[in-house]
């Protein structure tokens, strides 16, 4: 058998061995008791029952990212979807939730540079060039001290295969107690299947990510590209049908979130006549348990950074 297949079997067996109730039949009474216990626990919380996004307006809408959920974050090129997902991961880590980022497109150095830029409010271009003042170097050293304490891991993915990814997710959950997994991005994961179209392959990848979220009781956030058809939409506003090689993606996902900046397309006001300058709309196009809607965040272009808006739309 393939090495990755053997590793997968071993790691899955380790997880099964750790569960004392494997193979047992659970009566509905126990399910009911467990559900009531969760409701009671949530009633004592501050309204966030899952993993915080770090943005209060989004947390009030979602109640936090829930375990066993697959969250798809989509957006056209240059919308800031990677920066948004990076903020979700680092904010979760700051709240004490162990998180891992699987990056297929950007290097570890590039991701860390973005995190430092957001933490210090220093233009990322200056960080890359190294053209920094003494005060900026001081801010970087100060930020480094806090960032290195975060339970945040970055994996630059030595292989693009789906089997490799699933094995690594299990490894991080078993060894590091990871609760939030971020994948940048879905279409760069490969799953070579003879006689299958690329859409069918991506469908298998999406379903596999949903399955592992349930199996390991974790939250998986996966970024997704959009098809060029989004440019034909009114205002280039994204829709579910714009998910590239969509197929199973929107079916497997518990929530589909789009990052949309009207200002990028020359639209200077929203439908209510409010300015879109330095604003990003976070669109919940699908929410299995939360419904649909949208929230607005502040967007700082030179930092590729999202912030809460004081007076929420």
PDB file of C-alpha atoms in Angstrom:
ATOM      1  CA  UNK A   1       0.000   0.000   0.000  1.00  0.00           C
ATOM      2  CA  UNK A   2       0.960   3.624  -0.382  1.00  0.00           C
ATOM      3  CA  UNK A   3       2.886   5.058   2.587  1.00  0.00           C
ATOM      4  CA  UNK A   4       0.289   7.778   3.168  1.00  0.00           C
ATOM      5  CA  UNK A   5      -2.456   5.126   3.205  1.00  0.00           C
ATOM      6  CA  UNK A   6      -0.629   3.165   5.900  1.00  0.00           C
ATOM      7  CA  UNK A   7      -0.044   6.300   7.979  1.00  0.00           C
ATOM      8  CA  UNK A   8      -3.726   7.176   7.676  1.00  0.00           C
ATOM      9  CA  UNK A   9      -4.779   3.714   8.897  1.00  0.00           C
ATOM     10  CA  UNK A  10      -2.408   3.878  11.880  1.00  0.00           C
ATOM     11  CA  UNK A  11      -3.396   7.403  12.954  1.00  0.00           C
ATOM     12  CA  UNK A  12      -7.118   6.697  12.567  1.00  0.00           C
ATOM     13  CA  UNK A  13      -6.676   3.535  14.647  1.00  0.00           C
ATOM     14  CA  UNK A  14      -4.957   5.551  17.388  1.00  0.00           C
ATOM     15  CA  UNK A  15      -7.940   7.888  17.541  1.00  0.00           C
ATOM     16  CA  UNK A  16     -10.372   4.951  17.649  1.00  0.00           C
ATOM     17  CA  UNK A  17      -8.404   3.264  20.452  1.00  0.00           C
ATOM     18  CA  UNK A  18      -8.601   6.441  22.527  1.00  0.00           C
ATOM     19  CA  UNK A  19     -12.408   6.346  22.419  1.00  0.00           C
ATOM     20  CA  UNK A  20     -13.840   4.038  25.063  1.00  0.00           C
ATOM     21  CA  UNK A  21     -17.279   3.936  23.442  1.00  0.00           C
ATOM     22  CA  UNK A  22     -16.200   2.744  19.998  1.00  0.00           C
ATOM     23  CA  UNK A  23     -18.758   0.306  18.638  1.00  0.00           C
ATOM     24  CA  UNK A  24     -21.254   0.896  21.415  1.00  0.00           C
ATOM     25  CA  UNK A  25     -24.927   1.574  20.751  1.00  0.00           C
ATOM     26  CA  UNK A  26     -26.169   4.789  22.321  1.00  0.00           C
ATOM     27  CA  UNK A  27     -29.846   5.115  23.226  1.00  0.00           C
ATOM     28  CA  UNK A  28     -31.764   8.267  22.343  1.00  0.00           C
ATOM     29  CA  UNK A  29     -32.019   9.071  26.061  1.00  0.00           C
ATOM     30  CA  UNK A  30     -28.255   9.601  26.182  1.00  0.00           C
ATOM     31  CA  UNK A  31     -28.348  11.787  23.073  1.00  0.00           C
ATOM     32  CA  UNK A  32     -31.071  13.878  24.706  1.00  0.00           C
ATOM     33  CA  UNK A  33     -29.063  14.258  27.913  1.00  0.00           C
ATOM     34  CA  UNK A  34     -25.983  15.302  25.935  1.00  0.00           C
ATOM     35  CA  UNK A  35     -28.021  17.882  23.998  1.00  0.00           C
ATOM     36  CA  UNK A  36     -29.507  19.360  27.178  1.00  0.00           C
ATOM     37  CA  UNK A  37     -26.014  19.525  28.703  1.00  0.00           C
ATOM     38  CA  UNK A  38     -24.761  21.497  25.699  1.00  0.00           C
ATOM     39  CA  UNK A  39     -27.729  23.877  25.857  1.00  0.00           C
ATOM     40  CA  UNK A  40     -27.149  24.444  29.589  1.00  0.00           C
ATOM     41  CA  UNK A  41     -23.453  25.098  28.981  1.00  0.00           C
ATOM     42  CA  UNK A  42     -24.230  27.572  26.200  1.00  0.00           C
ATOM     43  CA  UNK A  43     -26.790  29.376  28.373  1.00  0.00           C
ATOM     44  CA  UNK A  44     -24.012  30.189  30.846  1.00  0.00           C
ATOM     45  CA  UNK A  45     -21.682  31.571  28.160  1.00  0.00           C
ATOM     46  CA  UNK A  46     -21.494  35.157  26.914  1.00  0.00           C
ATOM     47  CA  UNK A  47     -23.429  34.258  23.772  1.00  0.00           C
ATOM     48  CA  UNK A  48     -20.477  32.623  22.015  1.00  0.00           C
ATOM     49  CA  UNK A  49     -20.721  28.858  22.198  1.00  0.00           C
ATOM     50  CA  UNK A  50     -17.976  28.117  19.663  1.00  0.00           C
ATOM     51  CA  UNK A  51     -14.581  29.449  18.617  1.00  0.00           C
ATOM     52  CA  UNK A  52     -14.455  33.245  18.394  1.00  0.00           C
ATOM     53  CA  UNK A  53     -13.730  34.947  15.085  1.00  0.00           C
ATOM     54  CA  UNK A  54     -12.234  37.908  16.907  1.00  0.00           C
ATOM     55  CA  UNK A  55     -14.920  40.204  15.442  1.00  0.00           C
ATOM     56  CA  UNK A  56     -17.818  40.908  17.790  1.00  0.00           C
ATOM     57  CA  UNK A  57     -20.357  41.592  15.010  1.00  0.00           C
ATOM     58  CA  UNK A  58     -19.589  38.251  13.353  1.00  0.00           C
ATOM     59  CA  UNK A  59     -19.595  36.389  16.685  1.00  0.00           C
ATOM     60  CA  UNK A  60     -23.045  37.773  17.508  1.00  0.00           C
ATOM     61  CA  UNK A  61     -24.296  36.490  14.163  1.00  0.00           C
ATOM     62  CA  UNK A  62     -22.676  33.040  14.270  1.00  0.00           C
ATOM     63  CA  UNK A  63     -22.349  32.332  17.996  1.00  0.00           C
ATOM     64  CA  UNK A  64     -18.773  31.319  17.194  1.00  0.00           C
ATOM     65  CA  UNK A  65     -17.450  28.629  14.850  1.00  0.00           C
ATOM     66  CA  UNK A  66     -18.832  25.276  15.923  1.00  0.00           C
ATOM     67  CA  UNK A  67     -16.968  21.952  16.184  1.00  0.00           C
ATOM     68  CA  UNK A  68     -17.596  19.478  13.333  1.00  0.00           C
ATOM     69  CA  UNK A  69     -18.395  22.339  10.949  1.00  0.00           C
ATOM     70  CA  UNK A  70     -16.830  22.966   7.530  1.00  0.00           C
ATOM     71  CA  UNK A  71     -16.660  26.680   6.765  1.00  0.00           C
ATOM     72  CA  UNK A  72     -15.916  27.735   3.184  1.00  0.00           C
ATOM     73  CA  UNK A  73     -14.466  31.243   2.719  1.00  0.00           C
ATOM     74  CA  UNK A  74     -14.643  32.468  -0.873  1.00  0.00           C
ATOM     75  CA  UNK A  75     -13.733  35.632  -2.657  1.00  0.00           C
ATOM     76  CA  UNK A  76     -12.472  36.949  -5.977  1.00  0.00           C
ATOM     77  CA  UNK A  77      -8.787  37.681  -6.411  1.00  0.00           C
ATOM     78  CA  UNK A  78      -7.498  40.583  -4.258  1.00  0.00           C
ATOM     79  CA  UNK A  79     -10.607  40.629  -2.040  1.00  0.00           C
ATOM     80  CA  UNK A  80      -8.560  39.689   1.036  1.00  0.00           C
ATOM     81  CA  UNK A  81      -9.899  36.193   1.724  1.00  0.00           C
ATOM     82  CA  UNK A  82      -6.470  34.903   2.830  1.00  0.00           C
ATOM     83  CA  UNK A  83      -6.052  37.874   5.175  1.00  0.00           C
ATOM     84  CA  UNK A  84      -9.541  37.288   6.566  1.00  0.00           C
ATOM     85  CA  UNK A  85      -8.917  33.575   7.170  1.00  0.00           C
ATOM     86  CA  UNK A  86      -5.509  34.390   8.675  1.00  0.00           C
ATOM     87  CA  UNK A  87      -7.223  36.801  11.076  1.00  0.00           C
ATOM     88  CA  UNK A  88      -9.758  34.103  12.043  1.00  0.00           C
ATOM     89  CA  UNK A  89      -6.947  31.638  12.815  1.00  0.00           C
ATOM     90  CA  UNK A  90      -4.763  34.041  14.779  1.00  0.00           C
ATOM     91  CA  UNK A  91      -7.748  35.447  16.703  1.00  0.00           C
ATOM     92  CA  UNK A  92      -8.811  31.915  17.650  1.00  0.00           C
ATOM     93  CA  UNK A  93      -5.271  31.219  18.870  1.00  0.00           C
ATOM     94  CA  UNK A  94      -5.306  34.418  20.944  1.00  0.00           C
ATOM     95  CA  UNK A  95      -8.496  33.150  22.593  1.00  0.00           C
ATOM     96  CA  UNK A  96      -6.694  29.930  23.541  1.00  0.00           C
ATOM     97  CA  UNK A  97      -7.938  27.654  20.743  1.00  0.00           C
ATOM     98  CA  UNK A  98      -5.051  25.711  19.200  1.00  0.00           C
ATOM     99  CA  UNK A  99      -5.047  26.411  15.459  1.00  0.00           C
ATOM    100  CA  UNK A 100      -3.123  25.282  12.390  1.00  0.00           C
ATOM    101  CA  UNK A 101      -2.822  26.878   8.961  1.00  0.00           C
ATOM    102  CA  UNK A 102      -2.107  24.737   5.907  1.00  0.00           C
ATOM    103  CA  UNK A 103      -0.737  27.073   3.261  1.00  0.00           C
ATOM    104  CA  UNK A 104      -0.422  25.836  -0.325  1.00  0.00           C
ATOM    105  CA  UNK A 105      -0.036  29.247  -1.946  1.00  0.00           C
ATOM    106  CA  UNK A 106       1.973  31.442   0.419  1.00  0.00           C
ATOM    107  CA  UNK A 107       5.192  30.596   2.244  1.00  0.00           C
ATOM    108  CA  UNK A 108       5.466  30.525   6.022  1.00  0.00           C
ATOM    109  CA  UNK A 109       7.593  33.677   5.871  1.00  0.00           C
ATOM    110  CA  UNK A 110       4.939  35.525   3.861  1.00  0.00           C
ATOM    111  CA  UNK A 111       2.178  34.528   6.301  1.00  0.00           C
ATOM    112  CA  UNK A 112       4.248  35.500   9.347  1.00  0.00           C
ATOM    113  CA  UNK A 113       5.045  38.821   7.696  1.00  0.00           C
ATOM    114  CA  UNK A 114       1.308  39.502   7.309  1.00  0.00           C
ATOM    115  CA  UNK A 115       0.668  38.601  10.953  1.00  0.00           C
ATOM    116  CA  UNK A 116       3.471  40.954  12.050  1.00  0.00           C
ATOM    117  CA  UNK A 117       2.110  43.721   9.804  1.00  0.00           C
ATOM    118  CA  UNK A 118      -1.352  43.458  11.371  1.00  0.00           C
ATOM    119  CA  UNK A 119       0.068  43.271  14.883  1.00  0.00           C
ATOM    120  CA  UNK A 120       2.379  46.296  14.501  1.00  0.00           C
ATOM    121  CA  UNK A 121       0.427  48.345  11.905  1.00  0.00           C
ATOM    122  CA  UNK A 122       3.573  48.516   9.767  1.00  0.00           C
ATOM    123  CA  UNK A 123       3.121  48.369   5.994  1.00  0.00           C
ATOM    124  CA  UNK A 124       3.888  44.804   4.876  1.00  0.00           C
ATOM    125  CA  UNK A 125       5.958  46.146   1.982  1.00  0.00           C
ATOM    126  CA  UNK A 126       8.381  47.758   4.421  1.00  0.00           C
ATOM    127  CA  UNK A 127       8.662  44.485   6.340  1.00  0.00           C
ATOM    128  CA  UNK A 128       9.529  42.583   3.170  1.00  0.00           C
ATOM    129  CA  UNK A 129      12.096  45.189   2.056  1.00  0.00           C
ATOM    130  CA  UNK A 130      13.499  45.625   5.577  1.00  0.00           C
ATOM    131  CA  UNK A 131      13.304  49.435   5.305  1.00  0.00           C
ATOM    132  CA  UNK A 132      12.357  50.008   8.942  1.00  0.00           C
ATOM    133  CA  UNK A 133      12.983  52.729  11.492  1.00  0.00           C
ATOM    134  CA  UNK A 134      14.318  52.096  14.989  1.00  0.00           C
ATOM    135  CA  UNK A 135      10.804  52.550  16.427  1.00  0.00           C
ATOM    136  CA  UNK A 136       9.387  50.050  13.950  1.00  0.00           C
ATOM    137  CA  UNK A 137      12.061  47.498  14.861  1.00  0.00           C
ATOM    138  CA  UNK A 138      11.139  47.999  18.507  1.00  0.00           C
ATOM    139  CA  UNK A 139       7.467  47.379  17.689  1.00  0.00           C
ATOM    140  CA  UNK A 140       8.385  44.205  15.790  1.00  0.00           C
ATOM    141  CA  UNK A 141      10.428  42.822  18.693  1.00  0.00           C
ATOM    142  CA  UNK A 142       7.558  43.584  21.070  1.00  0.00           C
ATOM    143  CA  UNK A 143       5.008  41.909  18.788  1.00  0.00           C
ATOM    144  CA  UNK A 144       7.258  38.878  18.311  1.00  0.00           C
ATOM    145  CA  UNK A 145       7.201  38.251  22.048  1.00  0.00           C
ATOM    146  CA  UNK A 146       3.398  37.955  22.089  1.00  0.00           C
ATOM    147  CA  UNK A 147       2.989  36.121  18.773  1.00  0.00           C
ATOM    148  CA  UNK A 148       5.454  33.345  19.630  1.00  0.00           C
ATOM    149  CA  UNK A 149       3.339  32.433  22.655  1.00  0.00           C
ATOM    150  CA  UNK A 150       0.244  31.770  20.541  1.00  0.00           C
ATOM    151  CA  UNK A 151      -0.895  28.144  20.074  1.00  0.00           C
ATOM    152  CA  UNK A 152      -0.714  28.717  16.309  1.00  0.00           C
ATOM    153  CA  UNK A 153       0.997  26.390  13.831  1.00  0.00           C
ATOM    154  CA  UNK A 154       1.782  26.952  10.145  1.00  0.00           C
ATOM    155  CA  UNK A 155       2.373  24.031   7.790  1.00  0.00           C
ATOM    156  CA  UNK A 156       3.639  24.909   4.314  1.00  0.00           C
ATOM    157  CA  UNK A 157       2.520  21.523   2.941  1.00  0.00           C
ATOM    158  CA  UNK A 158       5.271  19.396   1.413  1.00  0.00           C
ATOM    159  CA  UNK A 159       2.663  17.530  -0.616  1.00  0.00           C
ATOM    160  CA  UNK A 160      -0.619  18.585  -2.200  1.00  0.00           C
ATOM    161  CA  UNK A 161      -2.306  15.175  -1.906  1.00  0.00           C
ATOM    162  CA  UNK A 162      -5.568  14.883  -0.002  1.00  0.00           C
ATOM    163  CA  UNK A 163      -4.289  11.830   1.895  1.00  0.00           C
ATOM    164  CA  UNK A 164      -1.250  13.785   3.094  1.00  0.00           C
ATOM    165  CA  UNK A 165      -3.461  16.648   4.260  1.00  0.00           C
ATOM    166  CA  UNK A 166      -5.848  14.390   6.191  1.00  0.00           C
ATOM    167  CA  UNK A 167      -2.911  12.598   7.847  1.00  0.00           C
ATOM    168  CA  UNK A 168      -1.341  15.906   8.888  1.00  0.00           C
ATOM    169  CA  UNK A 169      -4.636  17.174  10.306  1.00  0.00           C
ATOM    170  CA  UNK A 170      -4.903  14.021  12.457  1.00  0.00           C
ATOM    171  CA  UNK A 171      -1.293  14.462  13.543  1.00  0.00           C
ATOM    172  CA  UNK A 172      -1.862  18.052  14.701  1.00  0.00           C
ATOM    173  CA  UNK A 173      -5.060  17.079  16.535  1.00  0.00           C
ATOM    174  CA  UNK A 174      -3.394  14.112  18.292  1.00  0.00           C
ATOM    175  CA  UNK A 175      -0.090  15.808  19.182  1.00  0.00           C
ATOM    176  CA  UNK A 176      -1.015  19.499  19.503  1.00  0.00           C
ATOM    177  CA  UNK A 177      -4.696  19.447  20.489  1.00  0.00           C
ATOM    178  CA  UNK A 178      -5.686  21.574  17.487  1.00  0.00           C
ATOM    179  CA  UNK A 179      -9.331  22.678  17.372  1.00  0.00           C
ATOM    180  CA  UNK A 180      -9.315  24.951  14.305  1.00  0.00           C
ATOM    181  CA  UNK A 181      -7.848  24.035  10.902  1.00  0.00           C
ATOM    182  CA  UNK A 182      -7.459  26.578   8.100  1.00  0.00           C
ATOM    183  CA  UNK A 183      -6.660  25.478   4.525  1.00  0.00           C
ATOM    184  CA  UNK A 184      -5.472  27.962   1.887  1.00  0.00           C
ATOM    185  CA  UNK A 185      -6.888  26.917  -0.496  1.00  0.00           C
ATOM    186  CA  UNK A 186      -9.248  24.101  -1.507  1.00  0.00           C
ATOM    187  CA  UNK A 187      -8.502  23.971  -5.242  1.00  0.00           C
ATOM    188  CA  UNK A 188      -4.757  23.444  -4.631  1.00  0.00           C
ATOM    189  CA  UNK A 189      -5.373  20.133  -2.859  1.00  0.00           C
ATOM    190  CA  UNK A 190      -4.985  17.215  -5.277  1.00  0.00           C
ATOM    191  CA  UNK A 191      -6.834  13.921  -5.343  1.00  0.00           C
ATOM    192  CA  UNK A 192      -5.952  12.132  -8.557  1.00  0.00           C
ATOM    193  CA  UNK A 193      -8.782   9.783  -9.453  1.00  0.00           C
ATOM    194  CA  UNK A 194      -8.856   7.969 -12.781  1.00  0.00           C
ATOM    195  CA  UNK A 195     -11.848   8.770 -14.923  1.00  0.00           C
ATOM    196  CA  UNK A 196     -12.959  11.637 -12.661  1.00  0.00           C
ATOM    197  CA  UNK A 197     -13.354  15.263 -13.662  1.00  0.00           C
ATOM    198  CA  UNK A 198     -11.695  18.033 -11.657  1.00  0.00           C
ATOM    199  CA  UNK A 199     -15.113  19.009 -10.286  1.00  0.00           C
ATOM    200  CA  UNK A 200     -15.636  15.456  -9.015  1.00  0.00           C
ATOM    201  CA  UNK A 201     -12.166  15.476  -7.414  1.00  0.00           C
ATOM    202  CA  UNK A 202     -12.864  18.762  -5.604  1.00  0.00           C
ATOM    203  CA  UNK A 203     -16.216  17.354  -4.476  1.00  0.00           C
ATOM    204  CA  UNK A 204     -14.417  14.395  -2.858  1.00  0.00           C
ATOM    205  CA  UNK A 205     -11.956  16.791  -1.192  1.00  0.00           C
ATOM    206  CA  UNK A 206     -14.779  18.942   0.239  1.00  0.00           C
ATOM    207  CA  UNK A 207     -16.670  15.911   1.540  1.00  0.00           C
ATOM    208  CA  UNK A 208     -13.463  14.472   3.057  1.00  0.00           C
ATOM    209  CA  UNK A 209     -12.823  17.732   4.939  1.00  0.00           C
ATOM    210  CA  UNK A 210     -16.379  17.694   6.286  1.00  0.00           C
ATOM    211  CA  UNK A 211     -15.956  14.062   7.362  1.00  0.00           C
ATOM    212  CA  UNK A 212     -12.685  14.694   9.188  1.00  0.00           C
ATOM    213  CA  UNK A 213     -14.222  17.705  10.959  1.00  0.00           C
ATOM    214  CA  UNK A 214     -16.906  15.355  12.331  1.00  0.00           C
ATOM    215  CA  UNK A 215     -14.468  12.536  13.055  1.00  0.00           C
ATOM    216  CA  UNK A 216     -12.052  14.704  15.063  1.00  0.00           C
ATOM    217  CA  UNK A 217     -14.645  17.145  16.489  1.00  0.00           C
ATOM    218  CA  UNK A 218     -12.833  20.178  15.073  1.00  0.00           C
ATOM    219  CA  UNK A 219     -13.707  23.201  12.939  1.00  0.00           C
ATOM    220  CA  UNK A 220     -12.297  23.302   9.407  1.00  0.00           C
ATOM    221  CA  UNK A 221     -12.095  26.573   7.460  1.00  0.00           C
ATOM    222  CA  UNK A 222     -11.204  26.115   3.779  1.00  0.00           C
ATOM    223  CA  UNK A 223     -10.642  28.922   1.306  1.00  0.00           C
ATOM    224  CA  UNK A 224     -12.086  28.586  -2.182  1.00  0.00           C
ATOM    225  CA  UNK A 225     -11.519  30.393  -5.448  1.00  0.00           C
ATOM    226  CA  UNK A 226     -14.402  31.822  -7.423  1.00  0.00           C
ATOM    227  CA  UNK A 227     -15.044  31.271 -11.112  1.00  0.00           C
ATOM    228  CA  UNK A 228     -14.669  34.179 -13.507  1.00  0.00           C
ATOM    229  CA  UNK A 229     -18.449  34.166 -13.808  1.00  0.00           C
ATOM    230  CA  UNK A 230     -18.534  36.439 -10.746  1.00  0.00           C
ATOM    231  CA  UNK A 231     -17.502  39.311 -13.036  1.00  0.00           C
ATOM    232  CA  UNK A 232     -20.861  39.001 -14.809  1.00  0.00           C
ATOM    233  CA  UNK A 233     -22.853  39.444 -11.592  1.00  0.00           C
ATOM    234  CA  UNK A 234     -24.362  42.809 -10.769  1.00  0.00           C
ATOM    235  CA  UNK A 235     -21.640  44.739  -8.968  1.00  0.00           C
ATOM    236  CA  UNK A 236     -19.460  41.594  -9.209  1.00  0.00           C
ATOM    237  CA  UNK A 237     -21.171  40.453  -6.017  1.00  0.00           C
ATOM    238  CA  UNK A 238     -20.356  36.754  -5.362  1.00  0.00           C
ATOM    239  CA  UNK A 239     -22.979  34.016  -5.216  1.00  0.00           C
ATOM    240  CA  UNK A 240     -22.908  30.312  -4.337  1.00  0.00           C
ATOM    241  CA  UNK A 241     -22.881  29.364  -8.012  1.00  0.00           C
ATOM    242  CA  UNK A 242     -19.564  31.230  -8.396  1.00  0.00           C
ATOM    243  CA  UNK A 243     -17.622  28.741  -6.270  1.00  0.00           C
ATOM    244  CA  UNK A 244     -15.069  27.242  -8.634  1.00  0.00           C
ATOM    245  CA  UNK A 245     -15.709  23.557  -9.321  1.00  0.00           C
ATOM    246  CA  UNK A 246     -18.576  24.028  -6.874  1.00  0.00           C
ATOM    247  CA  UNK A 247     -20.433  20.696  -7.088  1.00  0.00           C
ATOM    248  CA  UNK A 248     -20.230  19.244  -3.602  1.00  0.00           C
ATOM    249  CA  UNK A 249     -18.540  22.270  -1.990  1.00  0.00           C
ATOM    250  CA  UNK A 250     -21.692  24.171  -1.080  1.00  0.00           C
ATOM    251  CA  UNK A 251     -23.463  20.913  -0.164  1.00  0.00           C
ATOM    252  CA  UNK A 252     -20.706  19.737   2.193  1.00  0.00           C
ATOM    253  CA  UNK A 253     -20.215  23.159   3.798  1.00  0.00           C
ATOM    254  CA  UNK A 254     -22.093  24.138   6.943  1.00  0.00           C
ATOM    255  CA  UNK A 255     -21.453  27.791   6.119  1.00  0.00           C
ATOM    256  CA  UNK A 256     -20.263  29.619   3.015  1.00  0.00           C
ATOM    257  CA  UNK A 257     -18.769  33.056   3.633  1.00  0.00           C
ATOM    258  CA  UNK A 258     -17.770  35.522   0.915  1.00  0.00           C
ATOM    259  CA  UNK A 259     -15.389  38.461   1.297  1.00  0.00           C
ATOM    260  CA  UNK A 260     -16.574  41.321  -0.905  1.00  0.00           C
ATOM    261  CA  UNK A 261     -15.156  44.841  -1.251  1.00  0.00           C
ATOM    262  CA  UNK A 262     -17.418  46.977  -3.493  1.00  0.00           C
ATOM    263  CA  UNK A 263     -14.830  49.791  -3.502  1.00  0.00           C
ATOM    264  CA  UNK A 264     -12.480  47.525  -5.504  1.00  0.00           C
ATOM    265  CA  UNK A 265     -15.002  47.566  -8.385  1.00  0.00           C
ATOM    266  CA  UNK A 266     -15.531  51.330  -8.239  1.00  0.00           C
ATOM    267  CA  UNK A 267     -18.780  51.088  -6.258  1.00  0.00           C
ATOM    268  CA  UNK A 268     -18.630  53.930  -3.725  1.00  0.00           C
ATOM    269  CA  UNK A 269     -21.961  53.331  -1.931  1.00  0.00           C
ATOM    270  CA  UNK A 270     -24.018  50.331  -0.865  1.00  0.00           C
ATOM    271  CA  UNK A 271     -27.737  49.743  -1.490  1.00  0.00           C
ATOM    272  CA  UNK A 272     -28.575  52.010   1.471  1.00  0.00           C
ATOM    273  CA  UNK A 273     -26.399  54.835   0.184  1.00  0.00           C
ATOM    274  CA  UNK A 274     -23.658  54.336   2.781  1.00  0.00           C
ATOM    275  CA  UNK A 275     -20.038  54.777   1.773  1.00  0.00           C
ATOM    276  CA  UNK A 276     -18.081  51.632   0.956  1.00  0.00           C
ATOM    277  CA  UNK A 277     -14.700  53.332   1.307  1.00  0.00           C
ATOM    278  CA  UNK A 278     -12.286  51.131   3.297  1.00  0.00           C
ATOM    279  CA  UNK A 279     -15.114  48.674   3.999  1.00  0.00           C
ATOM    280  CA  UNK A 280     -15.499  44.947   3.380  1.00  0.00           C
ATOM    281  CA  UNK A 281     -18.781  43.084   3.403  1.00  0.00           C
ATOM    282  CA  UNK A 282     -18.648  39.613   4.933  1.00  0.00           C
ATOM    283  CA  UNK A 283     -21.509  37.772   3.235  1.00  0.00           C
ATOM    284  CA  UNK A 284     -22.984  34.629   4.786  1.00  0.00           C
ATOM    285  CA  UNK A 285     -24.442  33.048   1.632  1.00  0.00           C
ATOM    286  CA  UNK A 286     -25.188  29.772   3.408  1.00  0.00           C
ATOM    287  CA  UNK A 287     -25.536  29.002   7.093  1.00  0.00           C
ATOM    288  CA  UNK A 288     -26.871  25.587   7.973  1.00  0.00           C
ATOM    289  CA  UNK A 289     -27.422  26.563  11.598  1.00  0.00           C
ATOM    290  CA  UNK A 290     -27.073  30.357  11.520  1.00  0.00           C
ATOM    291  CA  UNK A 291     -29.007  31.511   8.460  1.00  0.00           C
ATOM    292  CA  UNK A 292     -27.878  34.012   5.845  1.00  0.00           C
ATOM    293  CA  UNK A 293     -26.976  37.689   6.112  1.00  0.00           C
ATOM    294  CA  UNK A 294     -23.974  39.987   6.036  1.00  0.00           C
ATOM    295  CA  UNK A 295     -21.747  42.087   8.305  1.00  0.00           C
ATOM    296  CA  UNK A 296     -19.370  44.914   7.516  1.00  0.00           C
ATOM    297  CA  UNK A 297     -15.752  45.231   8.640  1.00  0.00           C
ATOM    298  CA  UNK A 298     -13.167  47.946   8.218  1.00  0.00           C
ATOM    299  CA  UNK A 299     -10.464  47.165   5.624  1.00  0.00           C
ATOM    300  CA  UNK A 300      -6.999  48.723   5.768  1.00  0.00           C
ATOM    301  CA  UNK A 301      -5.485  48.074   2.364  1.00  0.00           C
ATOM    302  CA  UNK A 302      -1.798  48.737   3.066  1.00  0.00           C
ATOM    303  CA  UNK A 303      -1.940  46.366   6.047  1.00  0.00           C
ATOM    304  CA  UNK A 304      -4.339  43.862   4.402  1.00  0.00           C
ATOM    305  CA  UNK A 305      -6.087  44.006   7.765  1.00  0.00           C
ATOM    306  CA  UNK A 306      -9.686  43.676   8.917  1.00  0.00           C
ATOM    307  CA  UNK A 307     -11.025  45.514  11.973  1.00  0.00           C
ATOM    308  CA  UNK A 308     -14.373  45.919  13.668  1.00  0.00           C
ATOM    309  CA  UNK A 309     -16.417  48.962  12.721  1.00  0.00           C
ATOM    310  CA  UNK A 310     -17.468  50.955  15.786  1.00  0.00           C
ATOM    311  CA  UNK A 311     -20.899  51.802  14.428  1.00  0.00           C
ATOM    312  CA  UNK A 312     -21.959  48.533  12.806  1.00  0.00           C
ATOM    313  CA  UNK A 313     -24.201  48.870   9.751  1.00  0.00           C
TER     314      UNK A 313
END
